[in-house]
């Protein structure tokens, strides 16, 4: 586990992830049938055991019965795309009406580890459109089945995530499909920005839920990163709400795909890519190339970057799934649990006091975590939580 201070922090806020932009996205989500805020759990017994004031976990396993947060971005981006295409008002977006009005089916293409693709497939299905989803090698059968169950074509490649993205783009260009991807490149920034703005709904809900708990603000937020779309969108919004100097923000990645960490410790703060198989159990974070929209937010506003082993995520899965005392149980998948795993790993570390001090954690700290997924690969979840796979201690 490597913890590095952000040497490029300047506290500059992004105009893309303001409260006003977040409210546009949340208003859209609130109008979708079946919407309800996901729970914000207070793990008071865990907080006491670790030695902090409060641990709050946003549980995205309950998001629209999709077991993950990703539809927030994919559905919002598709809605914004269609509003542009048909000159519609996003504030009056109606899935059923638009489904009847689109006479010629469109095809949305994306690359995914599973959760983002499922969100895109869900939105396409709701609109009566087509979706083609590409997945990197090693994709879990359950994730493939979930995407196909929504009527999408799902193709598992023999490539890593970043090469799978390139294949999806190439094939979409050849076929005239619309690419809905959560990373950006030259000439492709609008849709990934909408996706990131869609993710801010989680943070906006959490802010309201904390107020209802009489929690003034979090002192810390731990955000996991793949390309950095979720982390960038959520951190951008929270910094707009509280001010970056009032929030100790920690971005956590697997050590086999730590492109954000490496970018953060680079001499000039430029984006650094990671090549290879990106072999980590945190498949939602197995991305080697930072999102160029998310990276400036993380570069300017993050406090620290962490690169950690798979065993840290496995520890988080076990801790959240087997709570102490009256704490609620949180079923969190590999990518969702790494923030809690980091807290637990620090607690069990022989140099706990030194690490707590480095992370600015003490008995007054209020730590916000986002469990971005449930057991989206239930077989592996059981192997970790029951079978002890990826032993930590």
PDB file of C-alpha atoms in Angstrom, residues 3-263:
ATOM      1  CA  UNK A   3       0.146   6.677   0.082  1.00  0.00           C
ATOM      2  CA  UNK A   4       1.367   9.794  -1.710  1.00  0.00           C
ATOM      3  CA  UNK A   5       0.538  13.425  -1.098  1.00  0.00           C
ATOM      4  CA  UNK A   6      -0.740  15.320  -4.139  1.00  0.00           C
ATOM      5  CA  UNK A   7       2.146  17.528  -5.153  1.00  0.00           C
ATOM      6  CA  UNK A   8       0.027  19.368  -7.745  1.00  0.00           C
ATOM      7  CA  UNK A   9      -2.922  20.487  -5.562  1.00  0.00           C
ATOM      8  CA  UNK A  10      -4.079  24.054  -6.207  1.00  0.00           C
ATOM      9  CA  UNK A  11      -7.722  23.988  -5.079  1.00  0.00           C
ATOM     10  CA  UNK A  12      -9.070  25.182  -8.423  1.00  0.00           C
ATOM     11  CA  UNK A  13     -12.750  24.281  -8.837  1.00  0.00           C
ATOM     12  CA  UNK A  14     -14.179  22.872 -12.057  1.00  0.00           C
ATOM     13  CA  UNK A  15     -17.143  24.679 -13.659  1.00  0.00           C
ATOM     14  CA  UNK A  16     -18.413  21.301 -14.940  1.00  0.00           C
ATOM     15  CA  UNK A  17     -19.428  19.830 -11.568  1.00  0.00           C
ATOM     16  CA  UNK A  18     -21.202  22.608  -9.749  1.00  0.00           C
ATOM     17  CA  UNK A  19     -24.312  22.254  -7.637  1.00  0.00           C
ATOM     18  CA  UNK A  20     -26.346  23.670 -10.532  1.00  0.00           C
ATOM     19  CA  UNK A  21     -25.116  20.980 -12.943  1.00  0.00           C
ATOM     20  CA  UNK A  22     -25.681  18.295 -10.334  1.00  0.00           C
ATOM     21  CA  UNK A  23     -29.263  19.389  -9.820  1.00  0.00           C
ATOM     22  CA  UNK A  24     -29.960  19.038 -13.564  1.00  0.00           C
ATOM     23  CA  UNK A  25     -28.770  15.441 -13.410  1.00  0.00           C
ATOM     24  CA  UNK A  26     -30.623  14.663 -10.197  1.00  0.00           C
ATOM     25  CA  UNK A  27     -33.862  16.138 -11.559  1.00  0.00           C
ATOM     26  CA  UNK A  28     -33.548  13.781 -14.528  1.00  0.00           C
ATOM     27  CA  UNK A  29     -32.951  10.756 -12.306  1.00  0.00           C
ATOM     28  CA  UNK A  30     -35.812  11.687  -9.994  1.00  0.00           C
ATOM     29  CA  UNK A  31     -38.165  11.621 -12.981  1.00  0.00           C
ATOM     30  CA  UNK A  32     -37.191   8.049 -13.898  1.00  0.00           C
ATOM     31  CA  UNK A  33     -39.692   5.432 -12.766  1.00  0.00           C
ATOM     32  CA  UNK A  34     -38.448   3.584  -9.705  1.00  0.00           C
ATOM     33  CA  UNK A  35     -36.051   6.295  -8.544  1.00  0.00           C
ATOM     34  CA  UNK A  36     -35.206   6.543  -4.885  1.00  0.00           C
ATOM     35  CA  UNK A  37     -32.033   7.704  -3.124  1.00  0.00           C
ATOM     36  CA  UNK A  38     -29.713   4.878  -2.173  1.00  0.00           C
ATOM     37  CA  UNK A  39     -29.023   4.417   1.561  1.00  0.00           C
ATOM     38  CA  UNK A  40     -26.281   6.256   3.408  1.00  0.00           C
ATOM     39  CA  UNK A  41     -25.280   3.891   6.214  1.00  0.00           C
ATOM     40  CA  UNK A  42     -23.619   5.073   9.400  1.00  0.00           C
ATOM     41  CA  UNK A  43     -21.158   2.428  10.613  1.00  0.00           C
ATOM     42  CA  UNK A  44     -20.765   3.678  14.168  1.00  0.00           C
ATOM     43  CA  UNK A  45     -19.302   0.491  15.623  1.00  0.00           C
ATOM     44  CA  UNK A  46     -16.669   0.290  12.887  1.00  0.00           C
ATOM     45  CA  UNK A  47     -15.833   3.965  13.404  1.00  0.00           C
ATOM     46  CA  UNK A  48     -15.313   3.392  17.123  1.00  0.00           C
ATOM     47  CA  UNK A  49     -13.129   0.339  16.484  1.00  0.00           C
ATOM     48  CA  UNK A  50     -10.916   2.199  14.008  1.00  0.00           C
ATOM     49  CA  UNK A  51     -10.784   5.383  16.076  1.00  0.00           C
ATOM     50  CA  UNK A  52     -12.602   7.930  13.950  1.00  0.00           C
ATOM     51  CA  UNK A  53     -15.738   9.935  14.648  1.00  0.00           C
ATOM     52  CA  UNK A  54     -17.994   8.572  11.921  1.00  0.00           C
ATOM     53  CA  UNK A  55     -17.909   6.313   8.855  1.00  0.00           C
ATOM     54  CA  UNK A  56     -20.661   6.868   6.289  1.00  0.00           C
ATOM     55  CA  UNK A  57     -21.136   4.460   3.370  1.00  0.00           C
ATOM     56  CA  UNK A  58     -23.269   5.324   0.345  1.00  0.00           C
ATOM     57  CA  UNK A  59     -24.645   1.932  -0.760  1.00  0.00           C
ATOM     58  CA  UNK A  60     -25.114   1.833  -4.527  1.00  0.00           C
ATOM     59  CA  UNK A  61     -26.184  -1.816  -4.577  1.00  0.00           C
ATOM     60  CA  UNK A  62     -29.747  -0.457  -4.377  1.00  0.00           C
ATOM     61  CA  UNK A  63     -29.582   1.750  -7.492  1.00  0.00           C
ATOM     62  CA  UNK A  64     -32.569   0.907  -9.750  1.00  0.00           C
ATOM     63  CA  UNK A  65     -32.166  -2.825  -8.982  1.00  0.00           C
ATOM     64  CA  UNK A  66     -28.978  -2.803 -11.072  1.00  0.00           C
ATOM     65  CA  UNK A  67     -26.602  -3.484  -8.151  1.00  0.00           C
ATOM     66  CA  UNK A  68     -24.275  -0.616  -9.120  1.00  0.00           C
ATOM     67  CA  UNK A  69     -24.154   3.134  -9.657  1.00  0.00           C
ATOM     68  CA  UNK A  70     -23.130   3.272 -13.300  1.00  0.00           C
ATOM     69  CA  UNK A  71     -26.594   3.779 -14.841  1.00  0.00           C
ATOM     70  CA  UNK A  72     -26.588   7.259 -13.324  1.00  0.00           C
ATOM     71  CA  UNK A  73     -23.991   8.294 -15.872  1.00  0.00           C
ATOM     72  CA  UNK A  74     -24.950   6.172 -18.877  1.00  0.00           C
ATOM     73  CA  UNK A  75     -28.672   6.928 -18.771  1.00  0.00           C
ATOM     74  CA  UNK A  76     -28.146  10.656 -18.235  1.00  0.00           C
ATOM     75  CA  UNK A  77     -25.664  10.850 -21.116  1.00  0.00           C
ATOM     76  CA  UNK A  78     -27.983   8.973 -23.466  1.00  0.00           C
ATOM     77  CA  UNK A  79     -30.864  11.243 -22.482  1.00  0.00           C
ATOM     78  CA  UNK A  80     -28.757  14.362 -23.123  1.00  0.00           C
ATOM     79  CA  UNK A  81     -27.574  12.900 -26.427  1.00  0.00           C
ATOM     80  CA  UNK A  82     -31.130  12.241 -27.563  1.00  0.00           C
ATOM     81  CA  UNK A  83     -32.261  15.688 -26.465  1.00  0.00           C
ATOM     82  CA  UNK A  84     -29.592  17.181 -28.702  1.00  0.00           C
ATOM     83  CA  UNK A  85     -30.479  14.801 -31.528  1.00  0.00           C
ATOM     84  CA  UNK A  86     -34.231  15.538 -31.440  1.00  0.00           C
ATOM     85  CA  UNK A  87     -34.164  19.093 -30.057  1.00  0.00           C
ATOM     86  CA  UNK A  88     -35.822  18.140 -26.750  1.00  0.00           C
ATOM     87  CA  UNK A  89     -35.726  19.649 -23.273  1.00  0.00           C
ATOM     88  CA  UNK A  90     -33.876  17.426 -20.772  1.00  0.00           C
ATOM     89  CA  UNK A  91     -36.168  18.792 -18.036  1.00  0.00           C
ATOM     90  CA  UNK A  92     -39.167  17.265 -19.820  1.00  0.00           C
ATOM     91  CA  UNK A  93     -37.499  13.989 -20.858  1.00  0.00           C
ATOM     92  CA  UNK A  94     -39.962  11.091 -21.059  1.00  0.00           C
ATOM     93  CA  UNK A  95     -38.697   7.565 -21.709  1.00  0.00           C
ATOM     94  CA  UNK A  96     -42.057   6.210 -22.885  1.00  0.00           C
ATOM     95  CA  UNK A  97     -42.857   9.132 -25.179  1.00  0.00           C
ATOM     96  CA  UNK A  98     -39.425   9.126 -26.764  1.00  0.00           C
ATOM     97  CA  UNK A  99     -39.555   5.364 -27.208  1.00  0.00           C
ATOM     98  CA  UNK A 100     -42.657   5.821 -29.366  1.00  0.00           C
ATOM     99  CA  UNK A 101     -41.296   8.859 -31.207  1.00  0.00           C
ATOM    100  CA  UNK A 102     -38.011   7.290 -32.370  1.00  0.00           C
ATOM    101  CA  UNK A 103     -39.071   5.464 -35.526  1.00  0.00           C
ATOM    102  CA  UNK A 104     -35.589   4.378 -36.606  1.00  0.00           C
ATOM    103  CA  UNK A 105     -33.660   2.478 -33.967  1.00  0.00           C
ATOM    104  CA  UNK A 106     -30.313   3.835 -32.824  1.00  0.00           C
ATOM    105  CA  UNK A 107     -27.431   1.703 -31.557  1.00  0.00           C
ATOM    106  CA  UNK A 108     -25.348   2.729 -28.543  1.00  0.00           C
ATOM    107  CA  UNK A 109     -21.909   1.162 -28.198  1.00  0.00           C
ATOM    108  CA  UNK A 110     -19.599   1.045 -25.204  1.00  0.00           C
ATOM    109  CA  UNK A 111     -16.754  -0.814 -23.552  1.00  0.00           C
ATOM    110  CA  UNK A 112     -17.118  -1.869 -19.936  1.00  0.00           C
ATOM    111  CA  UNK A 113     -16.027  -4.160 -17.140  1.00  0.00           C
ATOM    112  CA  UNK A 114     -19.755  -4.767 -16.609  1.00  0.00           C
ATOM    113  CA  UNK A 115     -21.471  -2.061 -14.576  1.00  0.00           C
ATOM    114  CA  UNK A 116     -21.269   0.804 -17.089  1.00  0.00           C
ATOM    115  CA  UNK A 117     -22.330  -1.507 -19.922  1.00  0.00           C
ATOM    116  CA  UNK A 118     -25.287  -2.718 -17.911  1.00  0.00           C
ATOM    117  CA  UNK A 119     -26.356   0.891 -17.374  1.00  0.00           C
ATOM    118  CA  UNK A 120     -26.114   1.659 -21.096  1.00  0.00           C
ATOM    119  CA  UNK A 121     -28.009  -1.534 -21.942  1.00  0.00           C
ATOM    120  CA  UNK A 122     -30.696  -0.612 -19.392  1.00  0.00           C
ATOM    121  CA  UNK A 123     -31.194   2.846 -20.905  1.00  0.00           C
ATOM    122  CA  UNK A 124     -31.263   1.474 -24.461  1.00  0.00           C
ATOM    123  CA  UNK A 125     -33.820  -1.127 -23.423  1.00  0.00           C
ATOM    124  CA  UNK A 126     -36.001   1.491 -21.723  1.00  0.00           C
ATOM    125  CA  UNK A 127     -35.970   3.485 -24.969  1.00  0.00           C
ATOM    126  CA  UNK A 128     -36.481   0.527 -27.300  1.00  0.00           C
ATOM    127  CA  UNK A 129     -33.037   1.035 -28.851  1.00  0.00           C
ATOM    128  CA  UNK A 130     -30.060  -1.251 -29.487  1.00  0.00           C
ATOM    129  CA  UNK A 131     -26.876  -1.571 -27.450  1.00  0.00           C
ATOM    130  CA  UNK A 132     -23.599  -3.300 -28.262  1.00  0.00           C
ATOM    131  CA  UNK A 133     -21.320  -3.802 -25.277  1.00  0.00           C
ATOM    132  CA  UNK A 134     -17.679  -4.865 -25.428  1.00  0.00           C
ATOM    133  CA  UNK A 135     -15.989  -6.363 -22.367  1.00  0.00           C
ATOM    134  CA  UNK A 136     -12.300  -7.079 -21.681  1.00  0.00           C
ATOM    135  CA  UNK A 137     -10.914 -10.572 -21.268  1.00  0.00           C
ATOM    136  CA  UNK A 138     -11.749 -12.319 -18.048  1.00  0.00           C
ATOM    137  CA  UNK A 139     -15.207 -10.766 -17.759  1.00  0.00           C
ATOM    138  CA  UNK A 140     -17.341 -12.550 -15.163  1.00  0.00           C
ATOM    139  CA  UNK A 141     -20.174 -14.693 -16.556  1.00  0.00           C
ATOM    140  CA  UNK A 142     -22.729 -13.022 -14.281  1.00  0.00           C
ATOM    141  CA  UNK A 143     -21.865  -9.560 -15.626  1.00  0.00           C
ATOM    142  CA  UNK A 144     -22.176 -10.790 -19.209  1.00  0.00           C
ATOM    143  CA  UNK A 145     -25.547 -12.424 -18.456  1.00  0.00           C
ATOM    144  CA  UNK A 146     -26.886  -9.262 -16.824  1.00  0.00           C
ATOM    145  CA  UNK A 147     -26.094  -7.200 -19.918  1.00  0.00           C
ATOM    146  CA  UNK A 148     -27.562  -9.745 -22.345  1.00  0.00           C
ATOM    147  CA  UNK A 149     -30.696 -10.038 -20.198  1.00  0.00           C
ATOM    148  CA  UNK A 150     -31.434  -6.412 -21.113  1.00  0.00           C
ATOM    149  CA  UNK A 151     -31.428  -7.259 -24.819  1.00  0.00           C
ATOM    150  CA  UNK A 152     -27.945  -5.931 -25.606  1.00  0.00           C
ATOM    151  CA  UNK A 153     -25.321  -7.692 -27.669  1.00  0.00           C
ATOM    152  CA  UNK A 154     -22.334  -8.413 -25.437  1.00  0.00           C
ATOM    153  CA  UNK A 155     -18.924  -9.297 -26.862  1.00  0.00           C
ATOM    154  CA  UNK A 156     -16.054 -10.423 -24.622  1.00  0.00           C
ATOM    155  CA  UNK A 157     -12.681  -9.618 -26.195  1.00  0.00           C
ATOM    156  CA  UNK A 158      -9.198 -11.038 -25.624  1.00  0.00           C
ATOM    157  CA  UNK A 159      -7.876  -7.549 -24.779  1.00  0.00           C
ATOM    158  CA  UNK A 160      -7.445  -5.397 -21.681  1.00  0.00           C
ATOM    159  CA  UNK A 161      -9.929  -2.622 -20.888  1.00  0.00           C
ATOM    160  CA  UNK A 162      -8.214   0.226 -22.724  1.00  0.00           C
ATOM    161  CA  UNK A 163      -7.714  -1.795 -25.923  1.00  0.00           C
ATOM    162  CA  UNK A 164     -11.354  -2.905 -25.668  1.00  0.00           C
ATOM    163  CA  UNK A 165     -12.377   0.775 -25.583  1.00  0.00           C
ATOM    164  CA  UNK A 166     -10.426   1.343 -28.795  1.00  0.00           C
ATOM    165  CA  UNK A 167     -12.141  -1.634 -30.437  1.00  0.00           C
ATOM    166  CA  UNK A 168     -15.584  -0.332 -29.435  1.00  0.00           C
ATOM    167  CA  UNK A 169     -14.797   3.102 -30.895  1.00  0.00           C
ATOM    168  CA  UNK A 170     -13.475   1.650 -34.157  1.00  0.00           C
ATOM    169  CA  UNK A 171     -16.454  -0.672 -34.633  1.00  0.00           C
ATOM    170  CA  UNK A 172     -18.946   2.060 -33.773  1.00  0.00           C
ATOM    171  CA  UNK A 173     -17.361   4.444 -36.287  1.00  0.00           C
ATOM    172  CA  UNK A 174     -17.534   1.783 -38.983  1.00  0.00           C
ATOM    173  CA  UNK A 175     -21.216   1.115 -38.281  1.00  0.00           C
ATOM    174  CA  UNK A 176     -22.491   4.606 -37.533  1.00  0.00           C
ATOM    175  CA  UNK A 177     -23.293   3.798 -33.888  1.00  0.00           C
ATOM    176  CA  UNK A 178     -23.239   6.297 -31.013  1.00  0.00           C
ATOM    177  CA  UNK A 179     -20.394   5.730 -28.558  1.00  0.00           C
ATOM    178  CA  UNK A 180     -21.336   6.189 -24.882  1.00  0.00           C
ATOM    179  CA  UNK A 181     -18.031   5.954 -23.061  1.00  0.00           C
ATOM    180  CA  UNK A 182     -16.984   7.244 -19.634  1.00  0.00           C
ATOM    181  CA  UNK A 183     -13.578   8.410 -20.766  1.00  0.00           C
ATOM    182  CA  UNK A 184     -12.659  11.171 -23.195  1.00  0.00           C
ATOM    183  CA  UNK A 185     -10.290  11.737 -26.086  1.00  0.00           C
ATOM    184  CA  UNK A 186      -9.678  14.472 -28.618  1.00  0.00           C
ATOM    185  CA  UNK A 187     -12.997  15.388 -30.221  1.00  0.00           C
ATOM    186  CA  UNK A 188     -14.987  13.296 -27.741  1.00  0.00           C
ATOM    187  CA  UNK A 189     -15.650  15.180 -24.518  1.00  0.00           C
ATOM    188  CA  UNK A 190     -19.354  16.055 -24.341  1.00  0.00           C
ATOM    189  CA  UNK A 191     -20.763  12.580 -23.631  1.00  0.00           C
ATOM    190  CA  UNK A 192     -18.159  11.662 -20.976  1.00  0.00           C
ATOM    191  CA  UNK A 193     -18.811  15.017 -19.292  1.00  0.00           C
ATOM    192  CA  UNK A 194     -22.528  14.194 -19.142  1.00  0.00           C
ATOM    193  CA  UNK A 195     -21.680  10.762 -17.709  1.00  0.00           C
ATOM    194  CA  UNK A 196     -19.587  12.338 -14.968  1.00  0.00           C
ATOM    195  CA  UNK A 197     -22.327  14.872 -14.230  1.00  0.00           C
ATOM    196  CA  UNK A 198     -24.756  11.962 -13.921  1.00  0.00           C
ATOM    197  CA  UNK A 199     -22.563  10.475 -11.187  1.00  0.00           C
ATOM    198  CA  UNK A 200     -22.927  13.629  -9.090  1.00  0.00           C
ATOM    199  CA  UNK A 201     -26.452  12.510  -8.148  1.00  0.00           C
ATOM    200  CA  UNK A 202     -24.824  10.138  -5.630  1.00  0.00           C
ATOM    201  CA  UNK A 203     -22.947  12.979  -4.014  1.00  0.00           C
ATOM    202  CA  UNK A 204     -25.952  15.325  -3.999  1.00  0.00           C
ATOM    203  CA  UNK A 205     -28.039  12.651  -2.279  1.00  0.00           C
ATOM    204  CA  UNK A 206     -25.276  12.055   0.264  1.00  0.00           C
ATOM    205  CA  UNK A 207     -25.038  15.759   1.091  1.00  0.00           C
ATOM    206  CA  UNK A 208     -28.787  15.880   1.788  1.00  0.00           C
ATOM    207  CA  UNK A 209     -28.628  12.651   3.798  1.00  0.00           C
ATOM    208  CA  UNK A 210     -25.777  13.955   5.929  1.00  0.00           C
ATOM    209  CA  UNK A 211     -27.776  17.096   6.695  1.00  0.00           C
ATOM    210  CA  UNK A 212     -30.686  14.886   7.795  1.00  0.00           C
ATOM    211  CA  UNK A 213     -28.254  13.073  10.131  1.00  0.00           C
ATOM    212  CA  UNK A 214     -27.107  16.437  11.541  1.00  0.00           C
ATOM    213  CA  UNK A 215     -23.658  15.886  10.017  1.00  0.00           C
ATOM    214  CA  UNK A 216     -22.383  19.301   8.959  1.00  0.00           C
ATOM    215  CA  UNK A 217     -19.908  17.917   6.430  1.00  0.00           C
ATOM    216  CA  UNK A 218     -17.462  15.057   5.931  1.00  0.00           C
ATOM    217  CA  UNK A 219     -13.865  15.768   6.872  1.00  0.00           C
ATOM    218  CA  UNK A 220     -12.682  13.004   4.524  1.00  0.00           C
ATOM    219  CA  UNK A 221     -13.871  11.316   1.362  1.00  0.00           C
ATOM    220  CA  UNK A 222     -12.274   8.154  -0.057  1.00  0.00           C
ATOM    221  CA  UNK A 223     -12.992   7.736  -3.772  1.00  0.00           C
ATOM    222  CA  UNK A 224     -11.930   4.766  -5.867  1.00  0.00           C
ATOM    223  CA  UNK A 225     -10.711   5.432  -9.403  1.00  0.00           C
ATOM    224  CA  UNK A 226     -10.494   3.564 -12.663  1.00  0.00           C
ATOM    225  CA  UNK A 227     -10.241   6.215 -15.378  1.00  0.00           C
ATOM    226  CA  UNK A 228     -11.277   8.736 -12.729  1.00  0.00           C
ATOM    227  CA  UNK A 229     -14.740   9.617 -14.077  1.00  0.00           C
ATOM    228  CA  UNK A 230     -16.679   8.843 -10.902  1.00  0.00           C
ATOM    229  CA  UNK A 231     -13.958  10.197  -8.624  1.00  0.00           C
ATOM    230  CA  UNK A 232     -13.627  13.376 -10.674  1.00  0.00           C
ATOM    231  CA  UNK A 233     -17.348  14.057 -10.891  1.00  0.00           C
ATOM    232  CA  UNK A 234     -18.056  13.374  -7.222  1.00  0.00           C
ATOM    233  CA  UNK A 235     -14.987  15.211  -5.940  1.00  0.00           C
ATOM    234  CA  UNK A 236     -15.734  18.185  -8.201  1.00  0.00           C
ATOM    235  CA  UNK A 237     -19.231  18.449  -6.734  1.00  0.00           C
ATOM    236  CA  UNK A 238     -18.144  17.971  -3.099  1.00  0.00           C
ATOM    237  CA  UNK A 239     -15.428  20.608  -3.473  1.00  0.00           C
ATOM    238  CA  UNK A 240     -17.993  22.992  -4.941  1.00  0.00           C
ATOM    239  CA  UNK A 241     -20.183  22.326  -1.905  1.00  0.00           C
ATOM    240  CA  UNK A 242     -17.619  22.478   0.876  1.00  0.00           C
ATOM    241  CA  UNK A 243     -14.459  23.978  -0.607  1.00  0.00           C
ATOM    242  CA  UNK A 244     -11.433  21.806  -1.464  1.00  0.00           C
ATOM    243  CA  UNK A 245      -9.478  23.111   1.526  1.00  0.00           C
ATOM    244  CA  UNK A 246     -12.219  21.796   3.861  1.00  0.00           C
ATOM    245  CA  UNK A 247     -12.137  18.226   2.527  1.00  0.00           C
ATOM    246  CA  UNK A 248      -9.350  15.662   2.877  1.00  0.00           C
ATOM    247  CA  UNK A 249      -9.874  13.657  -0.308  1.00  0.00           C
ATOM    248  CA  UNK A 250      -8.115  10.360  -0.961  1.00  0.00           C
ATOM    249  CA  UNK A 251      -8.199   8.658  -4.378  1.00  0.00           C
ATOM    250  CA  UNK A 252      -7.676   4.879  -4.151  1.00  0.00           C
ATOM    251  CA  UNK A 253      -6.628   2.497  -6.959  1.00  0.00           C
ATOM    252  CA  UNK A 254      -5.402  -1.073  -7.468  1.00  0.00           C
ATOM    253  CA  UNK A 255      -1.617  -1.236  -7.745  1.00  0.00           C
ATOM    254  CA  UNK A 256      -1.915  -3.084 -11.055  1.00  0.00           C
ATOM    255  CA  UNK A 257      -3.840  -0.218 -12.677  1.00  0.00           C
ATOM    256  CA  UNK A 258      -2.787   2.897 -10.776  1.00  0.00           C
ATOM    257  CA  UNK A 259      -2.698   5.460 -13.581  1.00  0.00           C
ATOM    258  CA  UNK A 260      -4.152   8.225 -11.374  1.00  0.00           C
ATOM    259  CA  UNK A 261      -1.626   7.551  -8.595  1.00  0.00           C
ATOM    260  CA  UNK A 262       1.257   7.637 -11.076  1.00  0.00           C
ATOM    261  CA  UNK A 263      -0.082  10.809 -12.649  1.00  0.00           C
TER     262      UNK A 263
END
